[in-house]
């Protein structure tokens, strides 16, 4: 999927998943390689699952299998997973900056087996040390923030939102400011560094062999 923002000031653009996935999931992932490569600053908030740029291969496979089953798209799971993993090369780019906020629930949402989850959470601990990236966790007992789903802000010009039925691209300045406001409020509630590591470690305890 190549993301082409609508003209400045235009309303949001809906692209239904049944159309986007008609040729499979892999083309969408390859399109995101291009879109994320063009962006210089990417901020991602997720409240249920780890975002694609930080997923392990087994975790990504479990997520994408669920997507294929739900949408009824062409089953191109191997190509889709390979493309999703290729997206992560951008994390090593010196020209990019990344901000990731995860609701603490993300650490507990079951994806695949306990082994898959353990590997994913351990990987989160590893990528926290990447330069040019900041990973924060919004604790479960943090104050309520008015938001209904995860979203990705690219270069303060575009917001991508995945709804159940469609992908939503937002470019209208007044709407972008709503997402900026939510991001600021989530950031105020998020914990970073050792505090974030402690929350991930706490979630890992139940997954490690006794």
mmCIF file of N, CA, C and O in Angstrom, residues 25-122:
data_model
loop_
_atom_site.group_PDB
_atom_site.id
_atom_site.type_symbol
_atom_site.label_atom_id
_atom_site.label_comp_id
_atom_site.label_asym_id
_atom_site.label_seq_id
_atom_site.Cartn_x
_atom_site.Cartn_y
_atom_site.Cartn_z
ATOM 1 N N UNK A 25 -1.770 -9.401 1.823
ATOM 2 C CA UNK A 25 -1.255 -8.497 2.846
ATOM 3 C C UNK A 25 0.136 -7.972 2.493
ATOM 4 O O UNK A 25 0.505 -6.854 2.841
ATOM 5 N N UNK A 26 0.910 -8.774 1.778
ATOM 6 C CA UNK A 26 2.297 -8.389 1.475
ATOM 7 C C UNK A 26 2.406 -7.050 0.738
ATOM 8 O O UNK A 26 3.274 -6.234 1.070
ATOM 9 N N UNK A 27 1.550 -6.766 -0.274
ATOM 10 C CA UNK A 27 1.666 -5.461 -0.946
ATOM 11 C C UNK A 27 1.470 -4.283 0.005
ATOM 12 O O UNK A 27 2.105 -3.231 -0.171
ATOM 13 N N UNK A 28 0.606 -4.437 0.995
ATOM 14 C CA UNK A 28 0.407 -3.378 1.978
ATOM 15 C C UNK A 28 1.690 -3.142 2.761
ATOM 16 O O UNK A 28 2.121 -2.002 2.976
ATOM 17 N N UNK A 29 2.326 -4.241 3.182
ATOM 18 C CA UNK A 29 3.562 -4.115 3.948
ATOM 19 C C UNK A 29 4.679 -3.503 3.117
ATOM 20 O O UNK A 29 5.456 -2.678 3.610
ATOM 21 N N UNK A 30 4.766 -3.865 1.850
ATOM 22 C CA UNK A 30 5.799 -3.270 0.990
ATOM 23 C C UNK A 30 5.542 -1.784 0.766
ATOM 24 O O UNK A 30 6.486 -0.987 0.673
ATOM 25 N N UNK A 31 4.269 -1.398 0.683
ATOM 26 C CA UNK A 31 3.941 0.012 0.562
ATOM 27 C C UNK A 31 4.350 0.795 1.793
ATOM 28 O O UNK A 31 4.764 1.957 1.704
ATOM 29 N N UNK A 32 4.244 0.162 2.959
ATOM 30 C CA UNK A 32 4.639 0.823 4.203
ATOM 31 C C UNK A 32 6.150 1.016 4.285
ATOM 32 O O UNK A 32 6.627 1.964 4.920
ATOM 33 N N UNK A 33 6.906 0.128 3.645
ATOM 34 C CA UNK A 33 8.359 0.332 3.588
ATOM 35 C C UNK A 33 8.654 1.669 2.923
ATOM 36 O O UNK A 33 9.503 2.449 3.388
ATOM 37 N N UNK A 34 7.944 1.965 1.846
ATOM 38 C CA UNK A 34 8.138 3.222 1.136
ATOM 39 C C UNK A 34 7.675 4.409 1.981
ATOM 40 O O UNK A 34 8.376 5.421 2.092
ATOM 41 N N UNK A 35 6.492 4.292 2.564
ATOM 42 C CA UNK A 35 5.932 5.409 3.331
ATOM 43 C C UNK A 35 6.788 5.733 4.548
ATOM 44 O O UNK A 35 7.059 6.901 4.851
ATOM 45 N N UNK A 36 7.212 4.699 5.269
ATOM 46 C CA UNK A 36 8.032 4.916 6.462
ATOM 47 C C UNK A 36 9.434 5.382 6.092
ATOM 48 O O UNK A 36 10.068 6.117 6.861
ATOM 49 N N UNK A 37 9.899 5.000 4.915
ATOM 50 C CA UNK A 37 11.192 5.475 4.459
ATOM 51 C C UNK A 37 11.178 6.957 4.135
ATOM 52 O O UNK A 37 12.169 7.665 4.346
ATOM 53 N N UNK A 38 10.031 7.454 3.631
ATOM 54 C CA UNK A 38 9.923 8.876 3.298
ATOM 55 C C UNK A 38 9.788 9.744 4.544
ATOM 56 O O UNK A 38 10.253 10.879 4.575
ATOM 57 N N UNK A 39 9.117 9.228 5.546
ATOM 58 C CA UNK A 39 8.910 10.003 6.771
ATOM 59 C C UNK A 39 10.226 10.163 7.520
ATOM 60 O O UNK A 39 11.122 9.320 7.415
ATOM 61 N N UNK A 40 10.353 11.239 8.275
ATOM 62 C CA UNK A 40 11.544 11.446 9.082
ATOM 63 C C UNK A 40 11.243 11.279 10.570
ATOM 64 O O UNK A 40 12.113 10.932 11.351
ATOM 65 N N UNK A 41 10.014 11.552 10.961
ATOM 66 C CA UNK A 41 9.598 11.358 12.346
ATOM 67 C C UNK A 41 8.330 10.522 12.352
ATOM 68 O O UNK A 41 7.351 10.859 11.690
ATOM 69 N N UNK A 42 8.359 9.423 13.083
ATOM 70 C CA UNK A 42 7.210 8.526 13.170
ATOM 71 C C UNK A 42 6.886 8.321 14.643
ATOM 72 O O UNK A 42 7.741 7.909 15.429
ATOM 73 N N UNK A 43 5.651 8.641 15.005
ATOM 74 C CA UNK A 43 5.189 8.421 16.382
ATOM 75 C C UNK A 43 3.994 7.475 16.344
ATOM 76 O O UNK A 43 3.060 7.680 15.574
ATOM 77 N N UNK A 44 4.045 6.456 17.169
ATOM 78 C CA UNK A 44 3.069 5.372 17.094
ATOM 79 C C UNK A 44 2.517 5.077 18.482
ATOM 80 O O UNK A 44 3.289 4.778 19.402
ATOM 81 N N UNK A 45 1.202 5.160 18.633
ATOM 82 C CA UNK A 45 0.547 4.753 19.875
ATOM 83 C C UNK A 45 -0.313 3.533 19.598
ATOM 84 O O UNK A 45 -1.084 3.519 18.633
ATOM 85 N N UNK A 46 -0.164 2.508 20.424
ATOM 86 C CA UNK A 46 -0.985 1.305 20.284
ATOM 87 C C UNK A 46 -1.522 0.891 21.646
ATOM 88 O O UNK A 46 -0.809 0.964 22.655
ATOM 89 N N UNK A 47 -2.773 0.443 21.650
ATOM 90 C CA UNK A 47 -3.401 0.067 22.914
ATOM 91 C C UNK A 47 -3.697 -1.423 23.045
ATOM 92 O O UNK A 47 -4.176 -1.864 24.093
ATOM 93 N N UNK A 48 -3.410 -2.224 21.993
ATOM 94 C CA UNK A 48 -3.696 -3.654 22.049
ATOM 95 C C UNK A 48 -2.500 -4.525 21.695
ATOM 96 O O UNK A 48 -2.249 -5.531 22.356
ATOM 97 N N UNK A 49 -1.775 -4.164 20.630
ATOM 98 C CA UNK A 49 -0.663 -4.996 20.174
ATOM 99 C C UNK A 49 0.577 -4.158 19.918
ATOM 100 O O UNK A 49 0.501 -2.941 19.746
ATOM 101 N N UNK A 50 1.717 -4.832 19.883
ATOM 102 C CA UNK A 50 2.985 -4.183 19.545
ATOM 103 C C UNK A 50 2.933 -3.761 18.077
ATOM 104 O O UNK A 50 2.482 -4.524 17.217
ATOM 105 N N UNK A 51 3.381 -2.558 17.742
ATOM 106 C CA UNK A 51 3.343 -2.117 16.344
ATOM 107 C C UNK A 51 4.303 -2.921 15.476
ATOM 108 O O UNK A 51 5.299 -3.467 15.950
ATOM 109 N N UNK A 52 3.996 -2.955 14.171
ATOM 110 C CA UNK A 52 4.754 -3.777 13.243
ATOM 111 C C UNK A 52 6.250 -3.533 13.253
ATOM 112 O O UNK A 52 7.039 -4.474 13.110
ATOM 113 N N UNK A 53 6.670 -2.288 13.423
ATOM 114 C CA UNK A 53 8.098 -1.972 13.394
ATOM 115 C C UNK A 53 8.870 -2.601 14.551
ATOM 116 O O UNK A 53 10.101 -2.685 14.499
ATOM 117 N N UNK A 54 8.172 -3.035 15.584
ATOM 118 C CA UNK A 54 8.838 -3.610 16.754
ATOM 119 C C UNK A 54 8.456 -5.065 16.993
ATOM 120 O O UNK A 54 8.742 -5.622 18.052
ATOM 121 N N UNK A 55 7.832 -5.707 16.019
ATOM 122 C CA UNK A 55 7.388 -7.089 16.189
ATOM 123 C C UNK A 55 8.492 -8.084 15.863
ATOM 124 O O UNK A 55 9.275 -7.884 14.934
ATOM 125 N N UNK A 56 8.510 -9.187 16.610
ATOM 126 C CA UNK A 56 9.361 -10.320 16.240
ATOM 127 C C UNK A 56 8.688 -11.078 15.100
ATOM 128 O O UNK A 56 7.477 -10.903 14.839
ATOM 129 N N UNK A 57 9.429 -11.943 14.453
ATOM 130 C CA UNK A 57 8.853 -12.708 13.342
ATOM 131 C C UNK A 57 7.694 -13.609 13.785
ATOM 132 O O UNK A 57 6.633 -13.601 13.146
ATOM 133 N N UNK A 58 7.823 -14.377 14.878
ATOM 134 C CA UNK A 58 6.692 -15.222 15.295
ATOM 135 C C UNK A 58 5.465 -14.404 15.704
ATOM 136 O O UNK A 58 4.332 -14.802 15.425
ATOM 137 N N UNK A 59 5.682 -13.286 16.372
ATOM 138 C CA UNK A 59 4.569 -12.412 16.781
ATOM 139 C C UNK A 59 3.892 -11.842 15.541
ATOM 140 O O UNK A 59 2.656 -11.838 15.431
ATOM 141 N N UNK A 60 4.685 -11.362 14.583
ATOM 142 C CA UNK A 60 4.130 -10.813 13.342
ATOM 143 C C UNK A 60 3.339 -11.873 12.589
ATOM 144 O O UNK A 60 2.263 -11.600 12.042
ATOM 145 N N UNK A 61 3.851 -13.078 12.552
ATOM 146 C CA UNK A 61 3.150 -14.164 11.846
ATOM 147 C C UNK A 61 1.787 -14.434 12.481
ATOM 148 O O UNK A 61 0.788 -14.619 11.782
ATOM 149 N N UNK A 62 1.737 -14.441 13.806
ATOM 150 C CA UNK A 62 0.466 -14.676 14.490
ATOM 151 C C UNK A 62 -0.523 -13.538 14.209
ATOM 152 O O UNK A 62 -1.708 -13.780 13.951
ATOM 153 N N UNK A 63 -0.041 -12.305 14.241
ATOM 154 C CA UNK A 63 -0.898 -11.146 13.973
ATOM 155 C C UNK A 63 -1.425 -11.191 12.547
ATOM 156 O O UNK A 63 -2.633 -11.019 12.285
ATOM 157 N N UNK A 64 -0.537 -11.392 11.590
ATOM 158 C CA UNK A 64 -0.930 -11.352 10.186
ATOM 159 C C UNK A 64 -1.829 -12.526 9.812
ATOM 160 O O UNK A 64 -2.719 -12.381 8.967
ATOM 161 N N UNK A 65 -1.617 -13.675 10.427
ATOM 162 C CA UNK A 65 -2.537 -14.796 10.199
ATOM 163 C C UNK A 65 -3.946 -14.443 10.639
ATOM 164 O O UNK A 65 -4.924 -14.768 9.960
ATOM 165 N N UNK A 66 -4.053 -13.750 11.762
ATOM 166 C CA UNK A 66 -5.360 -13.312 12.248
ATOM 167 C C UNK A 66 -5.981 -12.317 11.275
ATOM 168 O O UNK A 66 -7.187 -12.375 10.987
ATOM 169 N N UNK A 67 -5.168 -11.395 10.758
ATOM 170 C CA UNK A 67 -5.667 -10.410 9.790
ATOM 171 C C UNK A 67 -6.174 -11.091 8.525
ATOM 172 O O UNK A 67 -7.241 -10.734 7.998
ATOM 173 N N UNK A 68 -5.432 -12.058 8.022
ATOM 174 C CA UNK A 68 -5.824 -12.771 6.805
ATOM 175 C C UNK A 68 -7.130 -13.517 7.023
ATOM 176 O O UNK A 68 -8.034 -13.490 6.173
ATOM 177 N N UNK A 69 -7.234 -14.158 8.176
ATOM 178 C CA UNK A 69 -8.460 -14.911 8.469
ATOM 179 C C UNK A 69 -9.655 -13.983 8.582
ATOM 180 O O UNK A 69 -10.739 -14.274 8.065
ATOM 181 N N UNK A 70 -9.470 -12.834 9.226
ATOM 182 C CA UNK A 70 -10.585 -11.915 9.454
ATOM 183 C C UNK A 70 -11.044 -11.253 8.165
ATOM 184 O O UNK A 70 -12.249 -11.135 7.905
ATOM 185 N N UNK A 71 -10.091 -10.807 7.356
ATOM 186 C CA UNK A 71 -10.458 -10.087 6.135
ATOM 187 C C UNK A 71 -10.798 -11.011 4.983
ATOM 188 O O UNK A 71 -11.394 -10.577 3.992
ATOM 189 N N UNK A 72 -10.407 -12.275 5.097
ATOM 190 C CA UNK A 72 -10.657 -13.203 3.996
ATOM 191 C C UNK A 72 -9.786 -12.917 2.789
ATOM 192 O O UNK A 72 -10.145 -13.259 1.653
ATOM 193 N N UNK A 73 -8.632 -12.309 3.020
ATOM 194 C CA UNK A 73 -7.760 -11.924 1.915
ATOM 195 C C UNK A 73 -6.978 -13.128 1.403
ATOM 196 O O UNK A 73 -6.975 -14.217 1.994
ATOM 197 N N UNK A 74 -6.278 -12.923 0.305
ATOM 198 C CA UNK A 74 -5.367 -13.923 -0.231
ATOM 199 C C UNK A 74 -4.359 -14.297 0.849
ATOM 200 O O UNK A 74 -3.808 -13.432 1.519
ATOM 201 N N UNK A 75 -4.116 -15.595 1.015
ATOM 202 C CA UNK A 75 -3.183 -16.045 2.038
ATOM 203 C C UNK A 75 -1.756 -15.998 1.493
ATOM 204 O O UNK A 75 -1.289 -16.919 0.824
ATOM 205 N N UNK A 76 -1.075 -14.895 1.769
ATOM 206 C CA UNK A 76 0.320 -14.731 1.355
ATOM 207 C C UNK A 76 1.194 -14.522 2.581
ATOM 208 O O UNK A 76 2.070 -13.655 2.608
ATOM 209 N N UNK A 77 0.949 -15.338 3.610
ATOM 210 C CA UNK A 77 1.533 -15.112 4.928
ATOM 211 C C UNK A 77 3.057 -15.035 4.904
ATOM 212 O O UNK A 77 3.647 -14.156 5.548
ATOM 213 N N UNK A 78 3.717 -15.905 4.166
ATOM 214 C CA UNK A 78 5.186 -15.886 4.175
ATOM 215 C C UNK A 78 5.728 -14.586 3.586
ATOM 216 O O UNK A 78 6.646 -13.976 4.142
ATOM 217 N N UNK A 79 5.164 -14.156 2.459
ATOM 218 C CA UNK A 79 5.600 -12.904 1.849
ATOM 219 C C UNK A 79 5.256 -11.719 2.746
ATOM 220 O O UNK A 79 6.028 -10.759 2.849
ATOM 221 N N UNK A 80 4.091 -11.774 3.394
ATOM 222 C CA UNK A 80 3.662 -10.674 4.257
ATOM 223 C C UNK A 80 4.589 -10.529 5.459
ATOM 224 O O UNK A 80 4.982 -9.414 5.825
ATOM 225 N N UNK A 81 4.948 -11.651 6.071
ATOM 226 C CA UNK A 81 5.848 -11.602 7.222
ATOM 227 C C UNK A 81 7.221 -11.094 6.800
ATOM 228 O O UNK A 81 7.830 -10.258 7.482
ATOM 229 N N UNK A 82 7.720 -11.571 5.663
ATOM 230 C CA UNK A 82 9.029 -11.120 5.181
ATOM 231 C C UNK A 82 9.032 -9.612 4.936
ATOM 232 O O UNK A 82 10.000 -8.913 5.280
ATOM 233 N N UNK A 83 7.940 -9.104 4.362
ATOM 234 C CA UNK A 83 7.855 -7.664 4.101
ATOM 235 C C UNK A 83 7.760 -6.880 5.397
ATOM 236 O O UNK A 83 8.360 -5.805 5.527
ATOM 237 N N UNK A 84 7.020 -7.402 6.374
ATOM 238 C CA UNK A 84 6.927 -6.705 7.658
ATOM 239 C C UNK A 84 8.288 -6.655 8.344
ATOM 240 O O UNK A 84 8.658 -5.636 8.939
ATOM 241 N N UNK A 85 9.036 -7.734 8.286
ATOM 242 C CA UNK A 85 10.368 -7.728 8.884
ATOM 243 C C UNK A 85 11.303 -6.762 8.145
ATOM 244 O O UNK A 85 12.132 -6.094 8.769
ATOM 245 N N UNK A 86 11.133 -6.659 6.827
ATOM 246 C CA UNK A 86 11.970 -5.743 6.044
ATOM 247 C C UNK A 86 11.705 -4.290 6.434
ATOM 248 O O UNK A 86 12.606 -3.438 6.334
ATOM 249 N N UNK A 87 10.491 -3.990 6.871
ATOM 250 C CA UNK A 87 10.167 -2.626 7.291
ATOM 251 C C UNK A 87 11.079 -2.162 8.415
ATOM 252 O O UNK A 87 11.362 -0.967 8.550
ATOM 253 N N UNK A 88 11.545 -3.088 9.233
ATOM 254 C CA UNK A 88 12.286 -2.711 10.432
ATOM 255 C C UNK A 88 13.684 -2.177 10.142
ATOM 256 O O UNK A 88 14.338 -1.632 11.040
ATOM 257 N N UNK A 89 14.134 -2.293 8.913
ATOM 258 C CA UNK A 89 15.440 -1.732 8.562
ATOM 259 C C UNK A 89 15.475 -0.222 8.808
ATOM 260 O O UNK A 89 16.538 0.345 9.085
ATOM 261 N N UNK A 90 14.309 0.421 8.709
ATOM 262 C CA UNK A 90 14.260 1.870 8.876
ATOM 263 C C UNK A 90 14.638 2.283 10.304
ATOM 264 O O UNK A 90 15.065 3.415 10.541
ATOM 265 N N UNK A 91 14.521 1.362 11.262
ATOM 266 C CA UNK A 91 14.864 1.675 12.649
ATOM 267 C C UNK A 91 16.350 1.998 12.803
ATOM 268 O O UNK A 91 16.748 2.648 13.772
ATOM 269 N N UNK A 92 17.165 1.536 11.861
ATOM 270 C CA UNK A 92 18.603 1.792 11.929
ATOM 271 C C UNK A 92 19.015 3.008 11.119
ATOM 272 O O UNK A 92 20.197 3.338 11.036
ATOM 273 N N UNK A 93 18.057 3.690 10.522
ATOM 274 C CA UNK A 93 18.368 4.847 9.692
ATOM 275 C C UNK A 93 18.720 6.051 10.563
ATOM 276 O O UNK A 93 17.994 6.396 11.497
ATOM 277 N N UNK A 94 19.806 6.702 10.252
ATOM 278 C CA UNK A 94 20.220 7.883 11.015
ATOM 279 C C UNK A 94 19.352 9.095 10.707
ATOM 280 O O UNK A 94 19.424 10.103 11.409
ATOM 281 N N UNK A 95 18.544 9.006 9.657
ATOM 282 C CA UNK A 95 17.708 10.140 9.255
ATOM 283 C C UNK A 95 16.327 10.119 9.894
ATOM 284 O O UNK A 95 15.513 11.009 9.632
ATOM 285 N N UNK A 96 16.044 9.105 10.696
ATOM 286 C CA UNK A 96 14.702 8.935 11.245
ATOM 287 C C UNK A 96 14.697 9.058 12.764
ATOM 288 O O UNK A 96 15.694 8.768 13.428
ATOM 289 N N UNK A 97 13.545 9.484 13.287
ATOM 290 C CA UNK A 97 13.307 9.525 14.721
ATOM 291 C C UNK A 97 11.991 8.814 15.002
ATOM 292 O O UNK A 97 11.023 8.979 14.252
ATOM 293 N N UNK A 98 11.959 8.037 16.090
ATOM 294 C CA UNK A 98 10.776 7.243 16.397
ATOM 295 C C UNK A 98 10.332 7.457 17.844
ATOM 296 O O UNK A 98 11.153 7.501 18.758
ATOM 297 N N UNK A 99 9.036 7.592 18.016
ATOM 298 C CA UNK A 99 8.447 7.623 19.340
ATOM 299 C C UNK A 99 7.363 6.562 19.389
ATOM 300 O O UNK A 99 6.504 6.513 18.506
ATOM 301 N N UNK A 100 7.409 5.694 20.379
ATOM 302 C CA UNK A 100 6.418 4.626 20.516
ATOM 303 C C UNK A 100 5.842 4.678 21.921
ATOM 304 O O UNK A 100 6.584 4.681 22.909
ATOM 305 N N UNK A 101 4.529 4.738 21.992
ATOM 306 C CA UNK A 101 3.822 4.664 23.268
ATOM 307 C C UNK A 101 2.921 3.439 23.230
ATOM 308 O O UNK A 101 2.128 3.270 22.300
ATOM 309 N N UNK A 102 3.055 2.595 24.223
ATOM 310 C CA UNK A 102 2.236 1.393 24.326
ATOM 311 C C UNK A 102 1.421 1.440 25.602
ATOM 312 O O UNK A 102 1.961 1.704 26.684
ATOM 313 N N UNK A 103 0.121 1.199 25.484
ATOM 314 C CA UNK A 103 -0.675 0.986 26.690
ATOM 315 C C UNK A 103 -0.153 -0.280 27.367
ATOM 316 O O UNK A 103 0.252 -1.233 26.691
ATOM 317 N N UNK A 104 -0.137 -0.307 28.687
ATOM 318 C CA UNK A 104 0.380 -1.475 29.391
ATOM 319 C C UNK A 104 -0.353 -2.755 28.983
ATOM 320 O O UNK A 104 0.225 -3.840 28.998
ATOM 321 N N UNK A 105 -1.612 -2.626 28.561
ATOM 322 C CA UNK A 105 -2.380 -3.787 28.119
ATOM 323 C C UNK A 105 -1.675 -4.542 26.993
ATOM 324 O O UNK A 105 -1.797 -5.769 26.877
ATOM 325 N N UNK A 106 -0.923 -3.819 26.164
ATOM 326 C CA UNK A 106 -0.202 -4.454 25.052
ATOM 327 C C UNK A 106 0.699 -5.576 25.559
ATOM 328 O O UNK A 106 0.871 -6.602 24.884
ATOM 329 N N UNK A 107 1.260 -5.406 26.742
ATOM 330 C CA UNK A 107 2.173 -6.395 27.303
ATOM 331 C C UNK A 107 1.459 -7.671 27.728
ATOM 332 O O UNK A 107 2.116 -8.692 27.984
ATOM 333 N N UNK A 108 0.139 -7.630 27.778
ATOM 334 C CA UNK A 108 -0.644 -8.772 28.261
ATOM 335 C C UNK A 108 -1.588 -9.352 27.214
ATOM 336 O O UNK A 108 -2.120 -10.448 27.406
ATOM 337 N N UNK A 109 -1.831 -8.647 26.130
ATOM 338 C CA UNK A 109 -2.696 -9.170 25.080
ATOM 339 C C UNK A 109 -2.056 -10.412 24.487
ATOM 340 O O UNK A 109 -0.950 -10.351 23.944
ATOM 341 N N UNK A 110 -2.731 -11.551 24.580
ATOM 342 C CA UNK A 110 -2.165 -12.809 24.123
ATOM 343 C C UNK A 110 -2.095 -12.896 22.609
ATOM 344 O O UNK A 110 -3.121 -12.822 21.930
ATOM 345 N N UNK A 111 -0.894 -13.038 22.088
ATOM 346 C CA UNK A 111 -0.679 -13.214 20.649
ATOM 347 C C UNK A 111 0.167 -14.468 20.470
ATOM 348 O O UNK A 111 1.302 -14.526 20.958
ATOM 349 N N UNK A 112 -0.381 -15.476 19.795
ATOM 350 C CA UNK A 112 0.347 -16.727 19.655
ATOM 351 C C UNK A 112 0.483 -17.446 20.993
ATOM 352 O O UNK A 112 -0.352 -17.300 21.889
ATOM 353 N N UNK A 113 1.566 -18.177 21.160
ATOM 354 C CA UNK A 113 1.800 -18.961 22.374
ATOM 355 C C UNK A 113 2.505 -18.124 23.440
ATOM 356 O O UNK A 113 2.934 -16.983 23.184
ATOM 357 N N UNK A 114 2.666 -18.709 24.618
ATOM 358 C CA UNK A 114 3.416 -18.038 25.683
ATOM 359 C C UNK A 114 4.857 -17.805 25.245
ATOM 360 O O UNK A 114 5.458 -16.774 25.572
ATOM 361 N N UNK A 115 5.409 -18.738 24.488
ATOM 362 C CA UNK A 115 6.776 -18.575 23.985
ATOM 363 C C UNK A 115 6.883 -17.389 23.034
ATOM 364 O O UNK A 115 7.866 -16.639 23.070
ATOM 365 N N UNK A 116 5.878 -17.232 22.179
ATOM 366 C CA UNK A 116 5.850 -16.090 21.260
ATOM 367 C C UNK A 116 5.808 -14.785 22.045
ATOM 368 O O UNK A 116 6.549 -13.835 21.758
ATOM 369 N N UNK A 117 4.944 -14.740 23.048
ATOM 370 C CA UNK A 117 4.828 -13.523 23.851
ATOM 371 C C UNK A 117 6.112 -13.234 24.619
ATOM 372 O O UNK A 117 6.545 -12.074 24.720
ATOM 373 N N UNK A 118 6.708 -14.266 25.160
ATOM 374 C CA UNK A 118 7.960 -14.070 25.908
ATOM 375 C C UNK A 118 9.044 -13.499 24.993
ATOM 376 O O UNK A 118 9.739 -12.538 25.350
ATOM 377 N N UNK A 119 9.172 -14.062 23.809
ATOM 378 C CA UNK A 119 10.163 -13.558 22.867
ATOM 379 C C UNK A 119 9.894 -12.120 22.464
ATOM 380 O O UNK A 119 10.818 -11.320 22.313
ATOM 381 N N UNK A 120 8.614 -11.770 22.314
ATOM 382 C CA UNK A 120 8.259 -10.409 21.926
ATOM 383 C C UNK A 120 8.590 -9.402 23.022
ATOM 384 O O UNK A 120 9.148 -8.327 22.753
ATOM 385 N N UNK A 121 8.265 -9.733 24.241
ATOM 386 C CA UNK A 121 8.536 -8.800 25.334
ATOM 387 C C UNK A 121 10.037 -8.663 25.583
ATOM 388 O O UNK A 121 10.530 -7.567 25.885
ATOM 389 N N UNK A 122 10.768 -9.752 25.445
ATOM 390 C CA UNK A 122 12.224 -9.669 25.586
ATOM 391 C C UNK A 122 12.820 -8.808 24.476
ATOM 392 O O UNK A 122 13.781 -8.058 24.707
#
